[in-house]
mmCIF file of C-alpha atoms in Angstrom:
data_model
loop_
_atom_site.group_PDB
_atom_site.id
_atom_site.type_symbol
_atom_site.label_atom_id
_atom_site.label_comp_id
_atom_site.label_asym_id
_atom_site.label_seq_id
_atom_site.Cartn_x
_atom_site.Cartn_y
_atom_site.Cartn_z
ATOM 1 C CA UNK A 1 60.170 120.365 213.760
ATOM 2 C CA UNK A 2 60.907 122.894 216.511
ATOM 3 C CA UNK A 3 59.740 125.019 218.461
ATOM 4 C CA UNK A 4 63.225 126.197 219.595
ATOM 5 C CA UNK A 5 63.301 130.191 219.613
ATOM 6 C CA UNK A 6 66.467 130.962 217.966
ATOM 7 C CA UNK A 7 66.289 127.991 214.842
ATOM 8 C CA UNK A 8 62.528 129.478 214.270
ATOM 9 C CA UNK A 9 63.557 132.999 213.970
ATOM 10 C CA UNK A 10 67.328 132.040 212.064
ATOM 11 C CA UNK A 11 64.253 131.095 209.912
ATOM 12 C CA UNK A 12 62.248 133.885 209.403
ATOM 13 C CA UNK A 13 65.001 135.514 208.664
ATOM 14 C CA UNK A 14 65.596 133.791 205.868
ATOM 15 C CA UNK A 15 62.359 134.415 204.460
ATOM 16 C CA UNK A 16 60.790 130.715 205.636
ATOM 17 C CA UNK A 17 57.539 131.445 207.339
ATOM 18 C CA UNK A 18 56.772 129.170 210.005
ATOM 19 C CA UNK A 19 53.877 127.802 208.295
ATOM 20 C CA UNK A 20 56.946 125.979 206.406
ATOM 21 C CA UNK A 21 58.740 124.711 208.900
ATOM 22 C CA UNK A 22 57.590 121.523 209.395
ATOM 23 C CA UNK A 23 58.584 121.145 206.091
ATOM 24 C CA UNK A 24 61.835 121.917 205.995
ATOM 25 C CA UNK A 25 61.882 118.942 209.572
ATOM 26 C CA UNK A 26 65.397 121.126 210.791
ATOM 27 C CA UNK A 27 65.191 120.236 213.987
ATOM 28 C CA UNK A 28 67.128 121.376 217.547
ATOM 29 C CA UNK A 29 69.000 118.154 219.435
ATOM 30 C CA UNK A 30 70.959 117.584 222.473
ATOM 31 C CA UNK A 31 74.757 117.246 222.355
ATOM 32 C CA UNK A 32 74.046 113.627 222.574
ATOM 33 C CA UNK A 33 71.223 114.157 219.242
ATOM 34 C CA UNK A 34 74.097 115.292 217.874
ATOM 35 C CA UNK A 35 76.784 112.950 218.251
ATOM 36 C CA UNK A 36 74.173 110.296 217.185
ATOM 37 C CA UNK A 37 73.240 112.233 213.625
ATOM 38 C CA UNK A 38 76.269 113.322 212.753
ATOM 39 C CA UNK A 39 79.338 111.712 215.280
ATOM 40 C CA UNK A 40 79.191 116.067 216.744
ATOM 41 C CA UNK A 41 79.331 115.586 220.406
ATOM 42 C CA UNK A 42 77.420 120.046 219.999
ATOM 43 C CA UNK A 43 74.172 120.757 220.427
ATOM 44 C CA UNK A 44 72.642 122.416 217.867
ATOM 45 C CA UNK A 45 70.534 122.354 214.258
ATOM 46 C CA UNK A 46 69.861 119.553 211.957
ATOM 47 C CA UNK A 47 69.424 119.899 209.072
ATOM 48 C CA UNK A 48 68.666 116.221 206.440
ATOM 49 C CA UNK A 49 69.228 115.707 203.924
ATOM 50 C CA UNK A 50 67.412 114.155 200.546
ATOM 51 C CA UNK A 51 67.520 113.188 197.322
ATOM 52 C CA UNK A 52 65.227 115.011 194.261
ATOM 53 C CA UNK A 53 62.678 112.445 195.276
ATOM 54 C CA UNK A 54 62.724 113.018 198.641
ATOM 55 C CA UNK A 55 64.490 110.790 200.101
ATOM 56 C CA UNK A 56 66.824 110.946 202.449
ATOM 57 C CA UNK A 57 70.784 110.455 201.930
ATOM 58 C CA UNK A 58 72.712 107.704 203.672
ATOM 59 C CA UNK A 59 75.924 106.889 205.306
ATOM 60 C CA UNK A 60 77.376 104.029 207.030
ATOM 61 C CA UNK A 61 73.050 102.586 207.028
ATOM 62 C CA UNK A 62 71.626 106.020 208.959
ATOM 63 C CA UNK A 63 69.968 109.058 207.350
ATOM 64 C CA UNK A 64 72.642 111.914 206.227
ATOM 65 C CA UNK A 65 72.271 114.588 208.754
ATOM 66 C CA UNK A 66 74.542 117.878 208.886
ATOM 67 C CA UNK A 67 75.207 120.389 212.419
ATOM 68 C CA UNK A 68 74.692 123.399 212.726
ATOM 69 C CA UNK A 69 76.249 124.165 216.036
ATOM 70 C CA UNK A 70 74.884 126.565 218.729
ATOM 71 C CA UNK A 71 77.094 129.135 219.316
ATOM 72 C CA UNK A 72 78.994 130.343 215.994
ATOM 73 C CA UNK A 73 82.210 131.454 217.215
ATOM 74 C CA UNK A 74 84.642 132.852 213.909
ATOM 75 C CA UNK A 75 86.861 130.939 212.909
ATOM 76 C CA UNK A 76 85.134 127.866 213.718
ATOM 77 C CA UNK A 77 83.099 125.821 210.865
ATOM 78 C CA UNK A 78 78.914 127.234 210.731
ATOM 79 C CA UNK A 79 77.996 123.347 210.029
ATOM 80 C CA UNK A 80 79.486 119.844 209.782
ATOM 81 C CA UNK A 81 79.232 116.881 208.081
ATOM 82 C CA UNK A 82 79.474 113.007 209.428
ATOM 83 C CA UNK A 83 82.998 112.204 209.046
ATOM 84 C CA UNK A 84 84.135 110.537 206.073
ATOM 85 C CA UNK A 85 80.757 110.605 204.739
ATOM 86 C CA UNK A 86 81.830 113.169 201.466
ATOM 87 C CA UNK A 87 79.101 115.983 200.041
ATOM 88 C CA UNK A 88 75.910 116.212 199.077
ATOM 89 C CA UNK A 89 73.625 117.859 197.251
ATOM 90 C CA UNK A 90 70.834 119.575 199.061
ATOM 91 C CA UNK A 91 67.394 119.542 197.829
ATOM 92 C CA UNK A 92 64.845 121.301 200.088
ATOM 93 C CA UNK A 93 62.126 119.680 200.116
ATOM 94 C CA UNK A 94 59.967 122.679 198.357
ATOM 95 C CA UNK A 95 62.090 121.689 195.468
ATOM 96 C CA UNK A 96 59.238 121.272 192.615
ATOM 97 C CA UNK A 97 58.814 117.301 192.308
ATOM 98 C CA UNK A 98 59.807 115.340 188.659
ATOM 99 C CA UNK A 99 61.840 119.003 188.388
ATOM 100 C CA UNK A 100 64.674 116.993 186.953
ATOM 101 C CA UNK A 101 63.205 115.292 184.501
ATOM 102 C CA UNK A 102 61.922 118.579 182.291
ATOM 103 C CA UNK A 103 64.744 120.087 180.806
ATOM 104 C CA UNK A 104 63.740 123.011 182.473
ATOM 105 C CA UNK A 105 65.854 126.219 184.554
ATOM 106 C CA UNK A 106 67.967 125.727 187.551
ATOM 107 C CA UNK A 107 69.798 127.224 190.458
ATOM 108 C CA UNK A 108 72.635 126.371 192.184
ATOM 109 C CA UNK A 109 72.990 128.495 195.192
ATOM 110 C CA UNK A 110 75.450 128.191 198.683
ATOM 111 C CA UNK A 111 73.629 127.131 201.872
ATOM 112 C CA UNK A 112 70.605 124.606 202.313
ATOM 113 C CA UNK A 113 68.354 127.953 203.972
ATOM 114 C CA UNK A 114 69.271 130.268 200.759
ATOM 115 C CA UNK A 115 68.239 126.650 198.656
ATOM 116 C CA UNK A 116 65.243 126.840 200.904
ATOM 117 C CA UNK A 117 63.794 130.301 200.008
ATOM 118 C CA UNK A 118 64.831 130.230 196.532
ATOM 119 C CA UNK A 119 62.456 126.899 195.910
ATOM 120 C CA UNK A 120 59.215 128.834 198.378
ATOM 121 C CA UNK A 121 60.207 131.399 195.464
ATOM 122 C CA UNK A 122 59.283 129.009 193.048
ATOM 123 C CA UNK A 123 62.472 129.358 191.727
ATOM 124 C CA UNK A 124 64.146 125.990 191.431
ATOM 125 C CA UNK A 125 67.652 125.626 192.960
ATOM 126 C CA UNK A 126 69.774 122.774 194.285
ATOM 127 C CA UNK A 127 71.935 123.747 197.556
ATOM 128 C CA UNK A 128 75.717 123.575 197.470
ATOM 129 C CA UNK A 129 77.568 122.507 201.518
ATOM 130 C CA UNK A 130 80.455 125.276 200.810
ATOM 131 C CA UNK A 131 81.631 126.640 197.682
ATOM 132 C CA UNK A 132 83.810 123.842 196.841
ATOM 133 C CA UNK A 133 81.209 121.491 197.507
ATOM 134 C CA UNK A 134 80.459 120.064 194.164
ATOM 135 C CA UNK A 135 83.341 118.002 194.459
ATOM 136 C CA UNK A 136 84.500 115.607 197.480
ATOM 137 C CA UNK A 137 86.550 112.826 198.201
ATOM 138 C CA UNK A 138 84.221 109.697 198.998
ATOM 139 C CA UNK A 139 86.223 108.431 195.503
ATOM 140 C CA UNK A 140 90.124 109.449 197.200
ATOM 141 C CA UNK A 141 90.292 112.023 195.609
ATOM 142 C CA UNK A 142 88.515 115.953 194.937
ATOM 143 C CA UNK A 143 86.370 114.400 192.208
ATOM 144 C CA UNK A 144 82.328 115.585 191.030
ATOM 145 C CA UNK A 145 80.183 114.250 193.685
ATOM 146 C CA UNK A 146 77.814 111.596 191.843
ATOM 147 C CA UNK A 147 74.326 113.268 193.005
ATOM 148 C CA UNK A 148 75.689 116.026 190.758
ATOM 149 C CA UNK A 149 76.871 114.043 187.755
ATOM 150 C CA UNK A 150 73.876 112.086 187.479
ATOM 151 C CA UNK A 151 71.643 115.376 186.664
ATOM 152 C CA UNK A 152 71.623 116.552 182.735
ATOM 153 C CA UNK A 153 73.188 120.051 182.925
ATOM 154 C CA UNK A 154 71.977 120.290 179.176
ATOM 155 C CA UNK A 155 70.100 123.756 180.047
ATOM 156 C CA UNK A 156 69.853 127.054 181.701
ATOM 157 C CA UNK A 157 71.786 127.139 184.211
ATOM 158 C CA UNK A 158 72.502 130.042 187.283
ATOM 159 C CA UNK A 159 74.424 130.193 190.103
ATOM 160 C CA UNK A 160 74.031 132.365 193.144
ATOM 161 C CA UNK A 161 76.692 132.908 195.692
ATOM 162 C CA UNK A 162 77.173 134.930 198.409
ATOM 163 C CA UNK A 163 77.395 138.981 197.611
ATOM 164 C CA UNK A 164 81.425 138.817 197.578
ATOM 165 C CA UNK A 165 82.677 136.580 195.597
ATOM 166 C CA UNK A 166 84.086 140.078 193.839
ATOM 167 C CA UNK A 167 85.915 140.469 197.239
ATOM 168 C CA UNK A 168 87.698 137.004 197.766
ATOM 169 C CA UNK A 169 89.503 135.486 194.876
ATOM 170 C CA UNK A 170 89.100 131.540 196.280
ATOM 171 C CA UNK A 171 85.420 132.294 196.230
ATOM 172 C CA UNK A 172 86.081 134.115 192.087
ATOM 173 C CA UNK A 173 87.628 130.322 191.782
ATOM 174 C CA UNK A 174 85.175 128.006 192.938
ATOM 175 C CA UNK A 175 82.789 129.304 190.580
ATOM 176 C CA UNK A 176 84.700 129.756 187.691
ATOM 177 C CA UNK A 177 85.988 126.231 188.082
ATOM 178 C CA UNK A 178 82.340 125.026 189.096
ATOM 179 C CA UNK A 179 80.952 126.285 186.084
ATOM 180 C CA UNK A 180 83.689 125.742 183.403
ATOM 181 C CA UNK A 181 82.293 121.880 185.189
ATOM 182 C CA UNK A 182 78.977 122.246 183.595
ATOM 183 C CA UNK A 183 80.186 123.454 180.627
ATOM 184 C CA UNK A 184 82.027 120.372 179.910
ATOM 185 C CA UNK A 185 79.006 118.223 181.366
ATOM 186 C CA UNK A 186 76.148 119.655 178.509
ATOM 187 C CA UNK A 187 78.950 119.305 176.169
ATOM 188 C CA UNK A 188 79.500 123.166 175.251
ATOM 189 C CA UNK A 189 75.756 123.031 174.260
ATOM 190 C CA UNK A 190 74.602 125.726 177.006
ATOM 191 C CA UNK A 191 76.386 128.654 178.680
ATOM 192 C CA UNK A 192 75.847 128.386 183.077
ATOM 193 C CA UNK A 193 75.843 132.289 184.422
ATOM 194 C CA UNK A 194 76.390 133.444 187.457
ATOM 195 C CA UNK A 195 74.147 135.551 189.445
ATOM 196 C CA UNK A 196 76.112 138.669 191.093
ATOM 197 C CA UNK A 197 74.343 140.245 194.240
ATOM 198 C CA UNK A 198 75.262 143.404 195.073
ATOM 199 C CA UNK A 199 76.149 144.174 199.152
ATOM 200 C CA UNK A 200 74.298 146.466 201.134
ATOM 201 C CA UNK A 201 75.269 150.412 201.425
ATOM 202 C CA UNK A 202 76.687 149.419 204.302
ATOM 203 C CA UNK A 203 78.781 147.192 203.607
ATOM 204 C CA UNK A 204 76.573 144.142 204.433
ATOM 205 C CA UNK A 205 77.068 140.778 201.930
ATOM 206 C CA UNK A 206 74.051 139.305 201.005
ATOM 207 C CA UNK A 207 73.134 135.922 200.117
ATOM 208 C CA UNK A 208 70.378 134.586 198.012
ATOM 209 C CA UNK A 209 67.814 134.478 201.244
ATOM 210 C CA UNK A 210 69.110 138.067 202.066
ATOM 211 C CA UNK A 211 68.569 139.987 199.079
ATOM 212 C CA UNK A 212 65.305 138.228 198.621
ATOM 213 C CA UNK A 213 63.443 139.390 202.455
ATOM 214 C CA UNK A 214 65.463 142.649 201.599
ATOM 215 C CA UNK A 215 64.639 143.641 197.412
ATOM 216 C CA UNK A 216 61.858 141.373 196.718
ATOM 217 C CA UNK A 217 61.674 138.252 193.975
ATOM 218 C CA UNK A 218 61.527 140.926 191.853
ATOM 219 C CA UNK A 219 64.209 142.981 192.002
ATOM 220 C CA UNK A 220 66.966 138.937 192.098
ATOM 221 C CA UNK A 221 64.710 138.565 188.507
ATOM 222 C CA UNK A 222 66.331 142.005 187.092
ATOM 223 C CA UNK A 223 69.980 140.942 188.474
ATOM 224 C CA UNK A 224 69.134 137.311 186.628
ATOM 225 C CA UNK A 225 68.585 139.125 183.709
ATOM 226 C CA UNK A 226 72.247 140.250 183.312
ATOM 227 C CA UNK A 227 73.969 136.933 184.919
ATOM 228 C CA UNK A 228 77.507 137.076 182.959
ATOM 229 C CA UNK A 229 79.112 133.562 182.071
ATOM 230 C CA UNK A 230 82.160 132.232 183.910
ATOM 231 C CA UNK A 231 84.172 129.185 183.805
ATOM 232 C CA UNK A 232 87.564 129.221 182.411
ATOM 233 C CA UNK A 233 86.680 127.457 178.979
ATOM 234 C CA UNK A 234 85.470 130.821 178.302
ATOM 235 C CA UNK A 235 89.119 131.377 177.302
ATOM 236 C CA UNK A 236 90.440 128.475 175.945
#
């Protein structure tokens, strides 16, 4: 972990207290260090990606990292992955060991810090690096990533994206397609549901971490109770 004050504060703002930071493994990197980790020569923060057993994903013989460049500007990517590395699901170091084999409820969210925050609050969650990043191009075409295909989805699944899917058609489309795929993987015996986070009264957007910090875990569970099935298969 790093003592970078900006990184520490960003994690704290996402509901992740300093005592968890070493375990999470986020690191401040120079442009040269970032190039070695990700191929992108920009200073920022490196986020290590591991599987559900805590083993680092690999790409070209190196551990897989994503980079959050410092000084984000509108219109530029918030996070960068190594070229041609495709996508990986993000399993937080706080994800409960051995949980995938239990058949217990699973949550899916967008973003590493949101997944970390949910898992810290005993909500078993897999993170996606973007709303369409349950697919990638490693096989040459856009297919579900193999790490997700290996999971038994015959369980209750809740998708928690940011609070703006009703405002952005592309987010609603991604939700519907993801939920359709999840239902197909489960043989349509389970209905994936969407937890709709509200925006704040002043219009500020909420991610899962923002919502928990602002309103608490019980408020999130109340929204989970009202989660609704989603997916194109519902209208077939």
